[in-house]
XYZ file of C-alpha atoms in Angstrom:
659
model
C -70.320 -23.626 -1.391
C -72.260 -25.005 -3.902
C -74.509 -27.965 -4.891
C -75.255 -29.864 -8.107
C -77.404 -32.656 -8.948
C -74.790 -33.885 -11.307
C -71.259 -32.839 -10.325
C -68.900 -32.038 -13.166
C -65.475 -33.284 -13.630
C -62.766 -30.843 -14.274
C -59.074 -31.082 -14.674
C -57.757 -34.068 -12.608
C -59.867 -36.472 -10.353
C -58.650 -37.956 -6.951
C -60.372 -41.195 -5.639
C -60.036 -42.724 -2.203
C -59.154 -46.140 -2.818
C -61.323 -47.924 0.102
C -63.479 -49.965 -2.156
C -66.550 -48.136 -1.281
C -68.323 -45.770 -3.631
C -67.938 -42.159 -3.040
C -70.690 -40.281 -1.630
C -69.444 -36.621 -1.897
C -67.308 -34.602 -4.211
C -65.136 -31.503 -3.351
C -63.587 -29.609 -5.983
C -60.571 -27.539 -5.137
C -59.104 -25.491 -8.027
C -58.864 -27.889 -11.141
C -59.047 -30.835 -8.773
C -61.926 -33.103 -8.245
C -61.819 -35.157 -4.995
C -64.201 -38.327 -4.817
C -64.547 -38.805 -1.054
C -66.670 -40.114 1.787
C -68.742 -37.907 4.168
C -68.059 -39.816 7.431
C -64.207 -39.411 7.680
C -64.381 -35.830 6.651
C -67.230 -34.909 9.255
C -65.241 -36.862 11.893
C -62.512 -34.177 11.708
C -63.719 -31.087 10.037
C -66.737 -28.993 11.811
C -67.027 -27.106 8.819
C -67.550 -30.097 6.345
C -69.835 -31.511 9.018
C -72.062 -28.545 8.982
C -71.803 -28.201 5.118
C -72.807 -31.881 4.378
C -75.610 -31.826 7.074
C -77.007 -28.665 5.266
C -76.917 -30.456 1.989
C -78.620 -33.572 3.570
C -81.222 -31.451 5.021
C -82.016 -29.606 1.636
C -82.233 -32.836 -0.074
C -84.753 -34.209 2.505
C -86.640 -30.939 2.124
C -86.673 -31.179 -1.757
C -88.091 -34.804 -1.430
C -90.816 -33.916 0.645
C -91.853 -31.170 -1.564
C -92.167 -33.398 -4.641
C -95.490 -33.951 -5.911
C -97.120 -37.479 -4.765
C -99.436 -37.887 -7.785
C -98.230 -40.906 -9.589
C -99.652 -42.506 -12.788
C -102.045 -45.739 -11.697
C -100.661 -47.553 -14.656
C -96.952 -47.268 -13.487
C -94.892 -50.479 -13.799
C -92.044 -51.954 -11.954
C -89.378 -50.528 -14.146
C -90.384 -46.890 -13.373
C -90.137 -47.647 -9.724
C -86.684 -49.046 -10.211
C -85.454 -45.897 -12.006
C -86.892 -43.737 -9.369
C -85.024 -45.630 -6.649
C -81.765 -44.974 -8.828
C -82.411 -41.381 -8.889
C -82.695 -41.198 -5.166
C -79.499 -42.952 -4.874
C -77.591 -40.366 -7.115
C -79.272 -37.449 -5.324
C -77.483 -38.648 -2.291
C -74.173 -37.773 -3.657
C -73.281 -34.225 -2.596
C -71.002 -31.776 -4.308
C -68.760 -28.800 -2.374
C -66.663 -26.256 -3.950
C -63.720 -24.626 -2.393
C -62.423 -21.934 -4.821
C -60.247 -20.059 -2.405
C -59.185 -22.906 -0.322
C -55.604 -22.069 1.356
C -52.814 -23.852 0.015
C -54.633 -25.144 -2.816
C -55.489 -28.573 -4.116
C -52.093 -30.016 -2.922
C -52.932 -28.977 0.911
C -56.279 -30.051 0.751
C -55.397 -33.643 -0.392
C -52.832 -33.660 2.613
C -55.834 -32.541 4.873
C -57.969 -35.131 3.293
C -55.500 -37.824 3.904
C -55.164 -36.614 7.581
C -59.094 -37.069 7.644
C -58.841 -40.685 6.655
C -56.026 -41.768 9.101
C -53.166 -41.657 6.986
C -49.940 -40.357 8.406
C -48.793 -37.062 6.994
C -45.199 -36.033 6.889
C -44.952 -32.366 8.278
C -42.122 -29.909 6.886
C -41.324 -26.156 6.879
C -42.947 -25.811 3.561
C -46.339 -27.373 4.176
C -46.883 -26.536 7.775
C -48.088 -23.274 7.464
C -50.580 -24.218 4.665
C -51.551 -27.289 6.541
C -52.264 -24.918 9.483
C -54.130 -22.534 7.616
C -56.199 -25.388 6.160
C -56.890 -26.741 9.576
C -58.328 -23.290 10.546
C -60.247 -23.016 7.274
C -61.937 -26.466 7.848
C -62.185 -25.845 11.709
C -60.082 -28.855 12.635
C -59.929 -28.003 16.296
C -58.956 -29.966 19.309
C -62.586 -29.551 20.759
C -63.921 -31.091 17.921
C -61.833 -33.780 17.765
C -58.740 -34.983 19.670
C -55.262 -34.585 18.208
C -56.668 -32.797 15.258
C -54.738 -31.073 12.566
C -54.370 -27.449 14.043
C -52.798 -28.948 17.299
C -50.523 -31.302 15.174
C -49.220 -28.357 13.152
C -48.957 -25.867 16.022
C -46.694 -28.413 17.964
C -44.685 -28.837 14.787
C -44.356 -24.892 14.483
C -43.353 -24.498 17.849
C -41.014 -27.441 18.556
C -39.328 -27.642 15.132
C -39.838 -24.769 12.815
C -39.098 -21.773 14.891
C -35.874 -23.357 16.329
C -34.187 -23.148 13.006
C -33.512 -19.947 10.897
C -33.656 -21.958 7.680
C -36.953 -23.520 8.708
C -38.530 -20.293 9.732
C -37.580 -18.572 6.286
C -38.804 -21.432 4.349
C -42.340 -21.200 6.379
C -42.197 -17.808 5.965
C -42.006 -17.919 2.297
C -44.880 -20.296 2.216
C -47.121 -17.677 3.647
C -46.903 -15.262 0.525
C -49.915 -16.919 -0.892
C -51.842 -16.983 2.287
C -51.088 -13.724 3.641
C -54.604 -12.762 5.105
C -55.036 -15.832 7.111
C -51.317 -16.578 7.992
C -51.318 -12.926 9.298
C -54.401 -13.384 11.315
C -53.060 -16.644 12.926
C -49.633 -14.932 13.690
C -47.456 -17.399 11.547
C -45.553 -14.555 9.532
C -44.893 -12.451 12.611
C -43.615 -15.654 14.535
C -41.319 -16.577 11.875
C -39.890 -13.073 11.369
C -39.256 -12.753 15.148
C -37.699 -16.273 15.076
C -35.222 -15.473 12.419
C -34.137 -12.150 13.817
C -33.882 -13.463 17.414
C -31.865 -16.381 16.198
C -29.638 -14.686 13.952
C -28.684 -12.005 16.441
C -27.729 -14.514 18.756
C -25.557 -16.574 16.424
C -21.950 -15.988 16.038
C -21.271 -13.661 13.123
C -17.947 -15.346 12.476
C -19.947 -18.454 11.253
C -21.777 -16.641 8.638
C -18.686 -16.050 6.323
C -19.864 -12.407 5.174
C -19.647 -10.986 2.626
C -21.305 -12.665 -0.277
C -19.289 -14.325 -2.591
C -19.708 -13.255 -6.221
C -19.038 -16.672 -7.941
C -21.082 -19.073 -5.649
C -24.808 -19.310 -4.715
C -24.071 -19.194 -0.879
C -22.140 -16.833 0.970
C -18.930 -17.438 0.146
C -17.797 -19.399 3.114
C -14.519 -21.586 2.817
C -14.843 -25.161 2.818
C -13.863 -25.790 6.538
C -15.844 -22.623 7.894
C -18.815 -23.907 5.992
C -18.823 -27.195 7.522
C -18.279 -25.492 10.982
C -21.009 -23.331 10.434
C -23.334 -26.148 9.409
C -22.606 -28.070 12.582
C -22.806 -25.057 15.209
C -24.980 -22.759 13.463
C -27.679 -24.992 11.561
C -26.596 -24.618 8.200
C -25.849 -20.899 7.983
C -25.127 -20.395 4.557
C -28.329 -22.494 3.449
C -30.663 -20.560 5.073
C -29.050 -17.434 3.591
C -30.022 -18.853 0.125
C -33.511 -19.237 1.430
C -33.804 -15.706 2.223
C -33.501 -14.857 -1.652
C -37.034 -16.660 -2.059
C -38.742 -14.107 0.146
C -41.140 -11.536 -1.680
C -40.295 -7.826 -0.961
C -42.884 -7.045 1.441
C -41.954 -9.942 3.587
C -38.260 -9.304 3.224
C -38.765 -5.494 3.999
C -40.446 -6.675 7.401
C -37.720 -9.257 8.026
C -35.006 -6.751 7.483
C -36.765 -4.135 9.808
C -37.155 -6.815 12.594
C -33.378 -7.496 12.367
C -32.350 -3.950 12.527
C -34.546 -3.391 15.639
C -32.778 -6.383 17.046
C -29.319 -4.424 16.663
C -28.093 -7.254 14.393
C -24.662 -7.306 13.378
C -24.323 -4.523 10.245
C -22.374 -7.050 8.478
C -25.349 -9.794 8.347
C -27.687 -6.957 7.504
C -25.569 -5.693 4.690
C -24.881 -9.136 3.188
C -28.655 -10.002 3.483
C -29.488 -6.741 1.275
C -26.596 -7.395 -1.346
C -27.735 -11.080 -1.796
C -31.197 -10.157 -2.312
C -30.341 -7.395 -4.760
C -28.270 -9.526 -6.883
C -30.853 -12.172 -7.101
C -33.566 -9.843 -8.166
C -31.625 -6.917 -9.750
C -29.893 -7.998 -13.202
C -26.500 -6.423 -14.074
C -25.398 -6.014 -10.135
C -22.666 -8.184 -10.312
C -20.945 -8.165 -13.727
C -18.434 -11.031 -13.129
C -21.302 -13.434 -12.271
C -22.115 -15.235 -15.658
C -24.760 -17.236 -14.329
C -28.264 -16.108 -15.241
C -31.012 -16.013 -12.284
C -33.575 -18.576 -12.773
C -36.120 -16.392 -10.909
C -38.312 -14.006 -13.169
C -36.991 -10.459 -13.615
C -39.163 -7.852 -12.037
C -40.423 -4.450 -13.979
C -38.563 -1.701 -13.769
C -40.841 0.066 -11.359
C -40.576 -3.124 -9.059
C -36.467 -2.923 -9.619
C -36.655 0.567 -8.832
C -38.695 0.119 -5.337
C -36.200 -2.863 -4.496
C -33.265 -0.844 -5.164
C -34.267 2.111 -3.104
C -35.301 -0.524 -0.226
C -31.923 -1.807 -0.357
C -30.271 1.520 -0.422
C -32.266 2.679 2.400
C -31.672 -0.256 4.704
C -27.849 -0.386 4.228
C -26.270 0.313 7.427
C -24.391 3.663 7.727
C -21.235 2.428 9.222
C -18.862 0.529 7.233
C -19.187 -3.182 8.002
C -16.881 -5.164 5.924
C -14.422 -3.264 3.665
C -13.979 -5.836 0.910
C -13.479 -5.676 -2.732
C -16.653 -7.921 -3.267
C -18.856 -5.704 -1.263
C -17.459 -2.810 -2.927
C -17.917 -4.110 -6.301
C -21.649 -5.037 -5.420
C -22.031 -1.364 -4.292
C -20.766 0.047 -7.613
C -23.103 -2.329 -9.308
C -25.979 -0.805 -7.385
C -24.926 2.683 -8.385
C -24.968 1.786 -12.001
C -28.367 0.310 -11.502
C -29.584 3.324 -9.877
C -28.260 5.630 -12.537
C -29.969 3.350 -15.016
C -33.368 3.215 -13.205
C -33.007 6.993 -12.434
C -33.248 6.596 -8.731
C -33.756 9.589 -6.397
C -30.615 12.013 -5.789
C -31.098 10.724 -1.999
C -30.556 7.262 -3.050
C -27.507 7.927 -5.217
C -25.942 10.078 -2.682
C -26.151 7.506 -0.077
C -24.719 4.908 -2.076
C -21.823 7.315 -3.428
C -21.183 8.203 0.405
C -20.895 4.344 1.341
C -18.704 3.677 -1.613
C -16.303 6.335 -0.414
C -16.096 4.810 2.926
C -14.272 1.952 1.563
C -12.972 3.222 -1.575
C -9.451 1.596 -1.130
C -11.204 -1.916 -1.778
C -12.237 -0.734 -5.368
C -10.750 -1.785 -8.770
C -10.487 0.364 -11.880
C -13.162 -1.672 -13.272
C -15.512 -0.525 -10.429
C -14.700 3.300 -11.369
C -15.425 3.120 -15.049
C -19.090 3.977 -14.618
C -20.530 5.077 -17.844
C -22.328 8.290 -18.216
C -25.991 7.506 -18.832
C -27.115 11.337 -18.884
C -27.385 13.234 -22.132
C -26.083 16.332 -20.628
C -22.765 14.759 -19.990
C -20.402 14.539 -23.092
C -17.866 12.100 -21.447
C -17.845 8.570 -22.086
C -17.468 7.847 -18.122
C -19.039 9.574 -15.253
C -16.045 11.708 -14.104
C -18.072 13.933 -11.670
C -19.684 10.861 -9.887
C -15.927 9.566 -9.220
C -14.893 13.052 -8.087
C -17.768 13.117 -5.441
C -16.873 9.488 -4.176
C -13.182 10.670 -3.979
C -14.321 13.719 -1.942
C -16.442 11.452 0.290
C -13.282 9.266 0.856
C -11.039 12.017 1.718
C -13.643 13.605 4.235
C -14.087 10.227 5.900
C -10.428 9.336 6.068
C -9.663 11.161 9.247
C -13.239 9.934 10.867
C -12.543 6.523 10.624
C -12.912 4.554 13.893
C -9.567 3.784 15.359
C -8.939 0.336 16.940
C -8.224 0.431 20.690
C -5.744 -2.302 20.453
C -3.801 -0.483 17.849
C -1.812 2.498 18.797
C -1.934 6.021 16.970
C 1.140 5.367 15.026
C -0.479 2.206 13.594
C -3.769 4.022 12.867
C -2.130 6.375 11.012
C -0.022 3.763 9.076
C -3.522 2.177 8.085
C -4.931 5.329 6.794
C -1.695 6.053 4.852
C -1.940 2.914 3.272
C -5.434 3.380 2.109
C -4.607 6.788 0.805
C -1.641 5.393 -1.219
C -4.176 2.516 -2.636
C -6.554 5.166 -3.568
C -3.936 7.386 -5.178
C -2.679 4.198 -7.470
C -6.385 3.903 -8.207
C -7.140 7.403 -9.598
C -3.973 7.595 -11.402
C -4.984 4.402 -13.315
C -8.566 5.962 -13.733
C -7.063 9.313 -15.104
C -5.047 7.134 -17.663
C -8.243 5.514 -18.747
C -10.487 8.331 -19.079
C -7.230 10.651 -20.593
C -8.181 9.169 -23.818
C -11.621 10.820 -24.056
C -11.920 13.793 -26.392
C -14.542 15.102 -24.687
C -12.675 15.529 -21.219
C -11.969 19.020 -20.579
C -8.380 19.774 -19.203
C -10.099 21.698 -16.343
C -11.656 18.411 -15.491
C -8.731 16.394 -15.848
C -6.723 18.641 -13.708
C -9.634 18.728 -10.750
C -9.507 15.272 -10.538
C -5.520 14.850 -10.468
C -4.915 17.456 -7.568
C -7.935 16.372 -5.632
C -5.603 14.064 -3.780
C -3.015 15.288 -1.132
C 0.773 14.862 -1.932
C 1.280 11.884 0.519
C -1.332 9.899 -1.568
C 1.569 9.373 -4.284
C 4.909 7.648 -3.344
C 6.061 8.311 -7.186
C 4.086 10.405 -9.831
C 4.845 7.909 -12.412
C 0.996 6.764 -12.889
C -0.104 10.477 -13.143
C 2.779 10.963 -15.665
C 1.449 8.185 -17.835
C -2.080 9.695 -17.563
C -0.538 13.196 -18.578
C 0.991 11.672 -21.525
C -2.135 9.844 -22.606
C -4.026 13.100 -22.320
C -1.621 14.960 -24.500
C -1.503 12.263 -26.928
C -5.211 12.017 -27.383
C -5.525 15.973 -27.500
C -2.970 17.467 -29.936
C -5.053 20.466 -30.344
C -5.027 22.077 -27.101
C -2.631 25.283 -26.679
C 0.584 25.368 -24.946
C -0.912 27.065 -22.029
C -3.310 24.044 -21.560
C -0.321 21.768 -21.953
C 1.520 23.400 -19.270
C -1.652 23.224 -16.944
C -1.891 19.429 -17.617
C 1.740 19.026 -17.019
C 1.590 21.086 -13.810
C -0.257 18.512 -11.828
C 2.795 16.051 -11.426
C 5.718 16.719 -9.305
C 8.954 16.142 -11.331
C 10.961 15.359 -8.134
C 8.779 12.130 -7.726
C 9.503 10.592 -11.057
C 11.530 7.476 -11.143
C 14.539 6.744 -13.379
C 12.227 5.173 -16.373
C 9.880 8.036 -16.038
C 12.402 10.540 -16.257
C 14.191 8.873 -19.189
C 10.924 8.873 -21.106
C 9.869 12.375 -20.015
C 13.265 13.848 -21.503
C 12.518 12.290 -24.783
C 8.758 13.108 -24.628
C 8.194 15.588 -27.421
C 4.404 15.874 -26.221
C 5.562 17.554 -23.355
C 6.187 21.508 -23.303
C 9.663 22.761 -22.782
C 8.881 23.963 -19.210
C 8.155 20.540 -18.255
C 11.172 18.962 -19.896
C 13.452 21.724 -18.116
C 12.036 20.657 -14.749
C 12.686 17.158 -15.196
C 16.566 17.770 -16.056
C 16.831 20.368 -13.312
C 15.506 18.211 -10.801
C 17.660 15.208 -11.896
C 20.756 17.537 -11.678
C 19.808 18.555 -8.115
C 19.451 15.066 -6.808
C 22.667 14.159 -8.563
C 24.523 16.876 -6.606
C 23.100 15.619 -3.460
C 24.102 11.834 -4.237
C 27.556 13.235 -4.906
C 27.545 15.568 -2.043
C 26.791 12.733 0.223
C 29.306 10.213 -1.051
C 32.171 12.580 -0.634
C 31.481 13.198 2.975
C 31.993 9.625 3.635
C 34.997 9.492 1.382
C 37.035 11.947 3.306
C 37.852 9.097 5.807
C 41.442 7.930 4.826
C 40.918 4.327 3.912
C 44.579 3.577 4.862
C 43.911 4.490 8.457
C 41.323 1.773 8.989
C 43.569 -1.369 8.881
C 46.069 0.352 10.919
C 43.544 1.017 13.829
C 42.337 -2.560 13.394
C 45.920 -4.141 14.044
C 46.289 -1.634 16.916
C 42.986 -2.975 18.515
C 44.122 -6.565 18.155
C 47.387 -5.879 19.805
C 46.080 -4.231 22.779
C 44.379 -7.378 23.929
C 47.629 -9.175 24.414
C 48.937 -10.411 27.575
C 46.192 -12.577 29.081
C 44.334 -13.515 26.070
C 47.006 -15.691 24.357
C 46.170 -17.599 21.378
C 42.542 -16.158 21.381
C 43.426 -12.872 21.198
C 45.873 -13.527 18.371
C 43.123 -15.067 16.449
C 40.972 -12.284 16.965
C 43.660 -9.921 15.590
C 43.901 -11.892 12.468
C 40.131 -11.867 12.007
C 40.058 -8.014 12.422
C 43.092 -7.599 9.906
C 40.969 -9.439 7.507
C 37.930 -7.517 7.810
C 40.216 -4.070 7.601
C 41.755 -5.342 4.313
C 38.409 -5.920 3.037
C 37.054 -2.502 4.128
C 40.175 -0.981 2.355
C 39.452 -2.389 -0.734
C 35.801 -1.121 -0.478
C 36.589 2.457 0.077
C 39.276 2.313 -2.834
C 36.162 1.411 -5.129
C 33.849 3.913 -3.631
C 36.776 6.685 -4.343
C 37.060 5.555 -7.906
C 33.234 5.932 -8.425
C 33.367 9.298 -6.809
C 35.666 10.330 -9.406
C 33.345 9.000 -12.122
C 30.310 10.767 -10.676
C 32.389 14.036 -10.684
C 33.033 13.861 -14.399
C 29.332 13.107 -15.020
C 28.187 15.920 -13.085
C 30.644 18.275 -14.795
C 29.182 16.790 -17.885
C 25.531 17.396 -16.806
C 26.142 20.853 -15.699
C 27.541 21.623 -19.248
C 24.645 20.220 -21.138
C 22.028 21.974 -18.792
C 23.627 25.332 -19.369
C 23.676 24.695 -23.233
C 19.918 23.826 -22.869
C 19.127 26.811 -20.955
C 20.877 29.041 -23.575
C 19.125 26.886 -26.333
C 15.648 27.633 -24.577
C 16.444 31.238 -24.307
C 17.260 31.740 -27.949
C 14.041 29.655 -28.890
C 11.945 32.013 -26.622
C 13.318 34.894 -28.778
C 12.646 33.346 -32.098
C 9.007 32.655 -31.007
C 8.422 36.016 -30.003
C 9.687 37.327 -33.347
C 7.423 34.822 -35.123
C 4.412 36.060 -33.190
C 5.053 39.220 -33.900
C 5.102 38.670 -37.844
C 1.669 36.544 -37.197
C 2.682 33.219 -37.520
C 1.755 30.276 -35.283
C 4.075 30.453 -32.220
C 2.947 26.861 -31.152
C 4.076 25.298 -34.447
C 7.435 27.210 -33.987
C 7.843 25.988 -30.398
C 7.224 22.455 -31.611
C 9.774 22.573 -34.328
C 12.083 24.308 -32.033
C 11.772 21.432 -29.262
C 12.327 18.904 -31.873
C 15.541 20.659 -32.961
C 17.264 21.118 -29.814
C 16.122 17.549 -28.628
C 17.886 16.173 -31.826
C 20.807 18.228 -31.116
C 21.392 17.293 -27.557
C 20.091 13.943 -27.881
C 18.563 13.867 -24.190
C 20.309 10.741 -23.185
C 22.215 10.818 -19.965
C 24.016 7.841 -18.506
C 23.730 8.987 -14.898
C 20.488 10.171 -13.623
C 19.363 10.190 -10.118
C 15.538 10.649 -9.025
C 13.920 11.265 -5.741
C 12.702 7.894 -4.177
C 12.120 9.057 -0.813
C 8.613 8.621 0.692
C 6.651 11.811 1.452
C 5.911 12.321 5.150
C 2.155 11.959 6.197
C 1.978 15.422 7.784
C 2.346 17.129 4.410
C -0.374 19.605 3.584
C -3.153 18.367 1.136
C -3.083 21.389 -0.479
C 0.569 21.534 -1.513
C 0.016 19.895 -4.770
C -3.077 22.247 -5.409
C -0.719 25.400 -4.635
C 1.688 24.114 -7.196
C -1.120 23.532 -9.906
C -2.198 27.133 -9.196
C 1.298 28.399 -9.679
C 1.765 26.690 -13.010
C -1.432 28.315 -14.313
């Protein structure tokens, strides 16, 4: 409180248009209010006491004025003295720390003048604090500001999640007083209770990357707004909270055993709003100010710490945001515990990731590779360890659950093969690191090894300087039996592959060709001429009672028998062609084996002389390829699906054998 004989005007001035001259000036921030003391004193105990005190002080100062006056004073001097006394009756009060600022005081002043005020979720908390500050109690005046705002809080605000969050956000600049009045805790409890009681299906989790809301479809959004009070709109209000209030709200939600989907989506939405670069697909820049690096680190660790341990929603959007958090954690140099928790969380839903998610840049000076391969390897390890521990559905049987796990494993296998193809061109990627990641998956993760062969081919093309032993080590990670026809054709003509790998491709082609021909010949042993004869006999056995119906049936059977006879003749002709192809293949493989044996002898002689064996081998490889052509008309590759029960270490043993 401050008193001034001549109140100064600063900033903007606010006048009450009652037609009466103001007798009190109240300054709040940069606003000067020219008011009247009687309306204010009728509603506010504090203003009544302050104005009364100033009036008492003014009266005392008048009594203490010297009573001596000049005898020759004229009438003009008496008039001036009366005007000075009138000016002294205008008092001035300063409120430098008024809760809610000048806007809130203006609303409170209007209330004192009897003007009807509109209460909302945004202004009810500042007005409640203003009423407490000015002591506008029910005991002092009936239907005062405190009771009016309390009724609005209880009957309107706290019954809506959106309004409760909006009121909670308005308390951030009045925390000491708002906390004392219990407004903050009441809003937090209201949000937690009503969110836990709401139907989680109305929320439409998880958060959509491309929309400001939570990604609910149009019909679900209308349903949520009708039944849940605007679920997606209060979700947007959540992003306006300060970090301390947000942490308290999340803690209250977790204490109420709120759905992990809701908590996870609240955390990811808040992170997307305040941490830049979380969602790379979102091109819309945030209008909010970007926090500092320390604030981002604190926010990031808060988000990671409060993420539910159990996997709530396995969706590509959630997984993409988690990868964004992991990249940010690497940039901000977050704690190892936080990064490990994120990697474990990502590993639990790795099948929902994309290749773009896995391409995590390496931010460490100690890591020479372009991408963080070690991080992806750790995430893959978390995925494999948690695959069997995933909760099974009570509705589905054991076979269905195994099928779901098998599908997830195959999706991850395809993802890792694509990742290997992407990082294979990195000159700093060591062969050992490439092989470790390639053999980390079990055999049943890949139905075909075409993707792995593509990665091997890219690696050999990008690393032409590696030795022959390292080439064989790289090629040892793939199973030649699981290559498709296109991959086999490409591998047979690929000069970058070592000789052993090419021989394996041709060997398994011949083996599968034999199996296919053997199976066809077993079926062809049945005499096709017996089929129509048996069919005609079956038609005649029904004579006697059947009449015309039996004759019709016999004609149909004869037609089907003739059709089957032509099919069997066609199959026999195809078998003859396959036999010729098999003989040709056997001859070519024998020639290739002899050529390979002679080439090895030549290489050994060159090594003894001191020349480079690898160059000789490469030239020899090109020679026999040109000689044979390596183009076969009939090639059969294995296309069967491996069983789920195959051991994970099968590929690892084969890789060690190749070494």
